[in-house]
mmCIF file with all atom_site columns, C-alpha atoms in Angstrom:
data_model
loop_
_atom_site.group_PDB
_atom_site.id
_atom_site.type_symbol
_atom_site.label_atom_id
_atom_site.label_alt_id
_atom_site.label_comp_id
_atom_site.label_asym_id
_atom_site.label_entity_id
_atom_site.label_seq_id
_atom_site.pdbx_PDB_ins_code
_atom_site.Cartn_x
_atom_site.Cartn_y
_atom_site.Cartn_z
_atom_site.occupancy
_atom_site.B_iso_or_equiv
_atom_site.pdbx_formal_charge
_atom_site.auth_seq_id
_atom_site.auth_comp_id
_atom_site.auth_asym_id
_atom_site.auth_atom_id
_atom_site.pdbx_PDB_model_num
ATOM 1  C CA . UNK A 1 1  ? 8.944   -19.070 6.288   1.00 0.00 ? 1  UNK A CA 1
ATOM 2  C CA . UNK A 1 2  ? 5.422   -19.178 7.748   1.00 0.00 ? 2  UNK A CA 1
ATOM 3  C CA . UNK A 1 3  ? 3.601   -16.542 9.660   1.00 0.00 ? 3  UNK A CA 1
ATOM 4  C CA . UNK A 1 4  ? 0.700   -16.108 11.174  1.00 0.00 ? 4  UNK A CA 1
ATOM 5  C CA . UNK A 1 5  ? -1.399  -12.607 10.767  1.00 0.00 ? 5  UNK A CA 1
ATOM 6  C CA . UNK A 1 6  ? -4.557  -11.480 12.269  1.00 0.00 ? 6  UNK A CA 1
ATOM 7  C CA . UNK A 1 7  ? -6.417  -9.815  9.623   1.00 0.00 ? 7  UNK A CA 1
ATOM 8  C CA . UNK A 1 8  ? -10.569 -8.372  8.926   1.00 0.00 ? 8  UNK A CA 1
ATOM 9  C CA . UNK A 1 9  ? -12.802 -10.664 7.791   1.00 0.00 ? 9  UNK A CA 1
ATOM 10 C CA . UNK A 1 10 ? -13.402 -8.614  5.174   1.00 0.00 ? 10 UNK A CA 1
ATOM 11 C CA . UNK A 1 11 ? -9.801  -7.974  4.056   1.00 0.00 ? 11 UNK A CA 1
ATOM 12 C CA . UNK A 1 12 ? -9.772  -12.173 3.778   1.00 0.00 ? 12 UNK A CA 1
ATOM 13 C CA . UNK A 1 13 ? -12.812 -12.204 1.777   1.00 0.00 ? 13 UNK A CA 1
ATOM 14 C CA . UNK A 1 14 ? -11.313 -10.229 -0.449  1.00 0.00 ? 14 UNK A CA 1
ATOM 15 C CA . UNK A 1 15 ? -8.289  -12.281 -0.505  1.00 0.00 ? 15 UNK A CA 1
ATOM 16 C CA . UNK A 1 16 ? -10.124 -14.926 -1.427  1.00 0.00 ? 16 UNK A CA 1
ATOM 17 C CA . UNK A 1 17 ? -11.971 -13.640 -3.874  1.00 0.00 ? 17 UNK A CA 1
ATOM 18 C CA . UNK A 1 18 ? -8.531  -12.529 -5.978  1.00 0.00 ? 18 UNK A CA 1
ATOM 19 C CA . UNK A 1 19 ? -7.031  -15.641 -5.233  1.00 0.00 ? 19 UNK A CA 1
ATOM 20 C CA . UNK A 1 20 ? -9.414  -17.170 -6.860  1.00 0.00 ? 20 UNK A CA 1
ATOM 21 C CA . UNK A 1 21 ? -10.229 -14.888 -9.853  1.00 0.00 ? 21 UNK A CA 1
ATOM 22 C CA . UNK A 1 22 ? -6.191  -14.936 -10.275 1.00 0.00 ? 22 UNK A CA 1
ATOM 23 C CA . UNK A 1 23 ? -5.411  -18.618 -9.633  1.00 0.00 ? 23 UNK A CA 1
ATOM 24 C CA . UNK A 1 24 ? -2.890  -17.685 -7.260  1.00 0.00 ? 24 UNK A CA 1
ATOM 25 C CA . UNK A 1 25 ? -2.605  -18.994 -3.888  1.00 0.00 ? 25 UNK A CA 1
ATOM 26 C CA . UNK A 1 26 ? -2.962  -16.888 -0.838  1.00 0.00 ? 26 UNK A CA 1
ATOM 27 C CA . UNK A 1 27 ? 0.350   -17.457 0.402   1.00 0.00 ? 27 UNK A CA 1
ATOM 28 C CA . UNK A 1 28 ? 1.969   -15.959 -3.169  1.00 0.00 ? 28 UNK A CA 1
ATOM 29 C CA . UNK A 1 29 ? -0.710  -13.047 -3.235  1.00 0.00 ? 29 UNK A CA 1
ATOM 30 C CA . UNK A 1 30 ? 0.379   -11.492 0.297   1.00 0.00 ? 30 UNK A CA 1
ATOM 31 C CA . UNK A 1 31 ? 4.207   -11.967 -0.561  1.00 0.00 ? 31 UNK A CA 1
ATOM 32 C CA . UNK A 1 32 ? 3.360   -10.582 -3.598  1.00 0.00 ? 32 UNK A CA 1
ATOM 33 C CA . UNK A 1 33 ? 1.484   -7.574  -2.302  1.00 0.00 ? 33 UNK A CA 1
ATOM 34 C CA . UNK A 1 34 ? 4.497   -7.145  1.033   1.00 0.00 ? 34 UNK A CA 1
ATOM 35 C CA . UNK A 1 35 ? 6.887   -7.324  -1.684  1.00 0.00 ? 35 UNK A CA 1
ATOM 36 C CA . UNK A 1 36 ? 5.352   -4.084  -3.298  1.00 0.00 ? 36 UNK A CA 1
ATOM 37 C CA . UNK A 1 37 ? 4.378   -2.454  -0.516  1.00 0.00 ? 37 UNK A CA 1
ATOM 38 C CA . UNK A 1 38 ? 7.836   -2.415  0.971   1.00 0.00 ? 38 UNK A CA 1
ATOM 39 C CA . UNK A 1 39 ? 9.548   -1.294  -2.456  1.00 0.00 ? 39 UNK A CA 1
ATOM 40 C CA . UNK A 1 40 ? 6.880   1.507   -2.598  1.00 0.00 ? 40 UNK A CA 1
ATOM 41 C CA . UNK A 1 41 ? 7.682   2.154   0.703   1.00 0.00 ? 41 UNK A CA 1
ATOM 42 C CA . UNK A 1 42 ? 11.453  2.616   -0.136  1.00 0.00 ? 42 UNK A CA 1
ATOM 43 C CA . UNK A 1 43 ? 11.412  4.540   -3.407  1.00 0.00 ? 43 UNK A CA 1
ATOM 44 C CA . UNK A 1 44 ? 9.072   7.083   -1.151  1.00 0.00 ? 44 UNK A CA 1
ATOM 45 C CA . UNK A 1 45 ? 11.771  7.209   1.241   1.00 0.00 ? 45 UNK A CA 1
ATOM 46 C CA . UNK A 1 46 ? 14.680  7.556   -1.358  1.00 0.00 ? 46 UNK A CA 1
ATOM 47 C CA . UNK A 1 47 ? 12.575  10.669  -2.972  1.00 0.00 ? 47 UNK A CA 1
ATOM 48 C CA . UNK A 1 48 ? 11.815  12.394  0.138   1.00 0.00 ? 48 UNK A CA 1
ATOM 49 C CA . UNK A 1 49 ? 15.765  11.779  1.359   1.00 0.00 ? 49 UNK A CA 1
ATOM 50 C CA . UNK A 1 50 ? 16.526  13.118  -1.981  1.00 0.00 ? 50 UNK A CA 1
ATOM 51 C CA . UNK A 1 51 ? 14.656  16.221  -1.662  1.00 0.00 ? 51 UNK A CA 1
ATOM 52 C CA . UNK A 1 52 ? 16.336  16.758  1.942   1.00 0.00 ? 52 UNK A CA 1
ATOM 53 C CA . UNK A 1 53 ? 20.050  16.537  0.180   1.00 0.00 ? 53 UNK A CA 1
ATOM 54 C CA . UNK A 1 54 ? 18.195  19.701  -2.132  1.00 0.00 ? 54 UNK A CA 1
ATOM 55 C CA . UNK A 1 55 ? 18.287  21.805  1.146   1.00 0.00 ? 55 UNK A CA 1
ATOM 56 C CA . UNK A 1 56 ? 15.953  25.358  1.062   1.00 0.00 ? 56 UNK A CA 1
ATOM 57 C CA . UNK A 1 57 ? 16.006  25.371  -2.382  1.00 0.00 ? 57 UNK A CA 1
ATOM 58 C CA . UNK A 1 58 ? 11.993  26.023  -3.403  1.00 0.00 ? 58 UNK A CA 1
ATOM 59 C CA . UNK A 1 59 ? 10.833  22.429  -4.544  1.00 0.00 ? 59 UNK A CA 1
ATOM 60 C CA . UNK A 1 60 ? 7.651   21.900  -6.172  1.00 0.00 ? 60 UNK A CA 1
ATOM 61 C CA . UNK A 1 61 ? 4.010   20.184  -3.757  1.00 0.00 ? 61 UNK A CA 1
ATOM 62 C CA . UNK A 1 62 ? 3.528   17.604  -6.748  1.00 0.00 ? 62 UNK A CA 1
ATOM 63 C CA . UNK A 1 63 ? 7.066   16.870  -7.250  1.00 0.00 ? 63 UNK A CA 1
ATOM 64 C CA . UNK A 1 64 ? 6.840   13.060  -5.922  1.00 0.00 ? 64 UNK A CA 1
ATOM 65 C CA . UNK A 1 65 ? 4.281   12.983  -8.835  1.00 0.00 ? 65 UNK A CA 1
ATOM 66 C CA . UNK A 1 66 ? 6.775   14.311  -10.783 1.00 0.00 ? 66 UNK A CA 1
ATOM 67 C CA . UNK A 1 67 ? 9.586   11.809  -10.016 1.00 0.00 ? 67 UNK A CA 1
ATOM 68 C CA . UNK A 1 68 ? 6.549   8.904   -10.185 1.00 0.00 ? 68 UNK A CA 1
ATOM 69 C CA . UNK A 1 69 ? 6.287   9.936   -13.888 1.00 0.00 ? 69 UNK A CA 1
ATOM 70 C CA . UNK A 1 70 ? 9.466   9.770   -14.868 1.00 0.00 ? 70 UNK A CA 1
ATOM 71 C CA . UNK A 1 71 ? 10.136  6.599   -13.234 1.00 0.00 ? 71 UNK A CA 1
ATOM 72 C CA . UNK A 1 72 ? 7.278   4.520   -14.639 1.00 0.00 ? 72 UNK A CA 1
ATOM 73 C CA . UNK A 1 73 ? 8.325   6.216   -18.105 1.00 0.00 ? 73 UNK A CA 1
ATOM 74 C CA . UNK A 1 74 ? 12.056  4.465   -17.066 1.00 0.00 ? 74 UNK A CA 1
ATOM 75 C CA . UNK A 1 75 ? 11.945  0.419   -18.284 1.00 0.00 ? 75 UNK A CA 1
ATOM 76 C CA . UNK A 1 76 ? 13.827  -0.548  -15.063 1.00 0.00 ? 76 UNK A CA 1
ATOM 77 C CA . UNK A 1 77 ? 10.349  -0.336  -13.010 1.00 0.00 ? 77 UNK A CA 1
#
């Protein structure tokens, strides 16, 4: 599907720049980078909705560092 974005000239130098350093084109590098950011986006979403289900119980300030370590220690990643 094609779509059109509106982005800094900046952010598309930089675009460029990776595309080209990578040998990808632009079109695989931002549905690369979507594709990540919306996956991050729900595995933050899953932790914090999992630490809701935990209720009052005391929970730890770096625990979504916690649960970041044990998942990239997990092969499924």
């Amino acid at each position: 599907m094609r779509i059109t974005v509106h982005i800094k000239d900046s952010l598309n130098d930089d675009i460029k720049r990776i595309t080209a350093n990578e040998h990808k084109s632009v079109s695989s590098l931002v549905a690369e980078s979507l594709e990540h950011y919306i996956k991050e986006k729900k595995r933050r979403k899953a932790g914090t909705d999992l630490l809701k289900l935990a209720g009052n119980a005391y929970v730890a300030e770096d625990v979504l560092k916690t649960l970041d370590a044990w998942r990239s220690e997990d092969d499924r990643t």
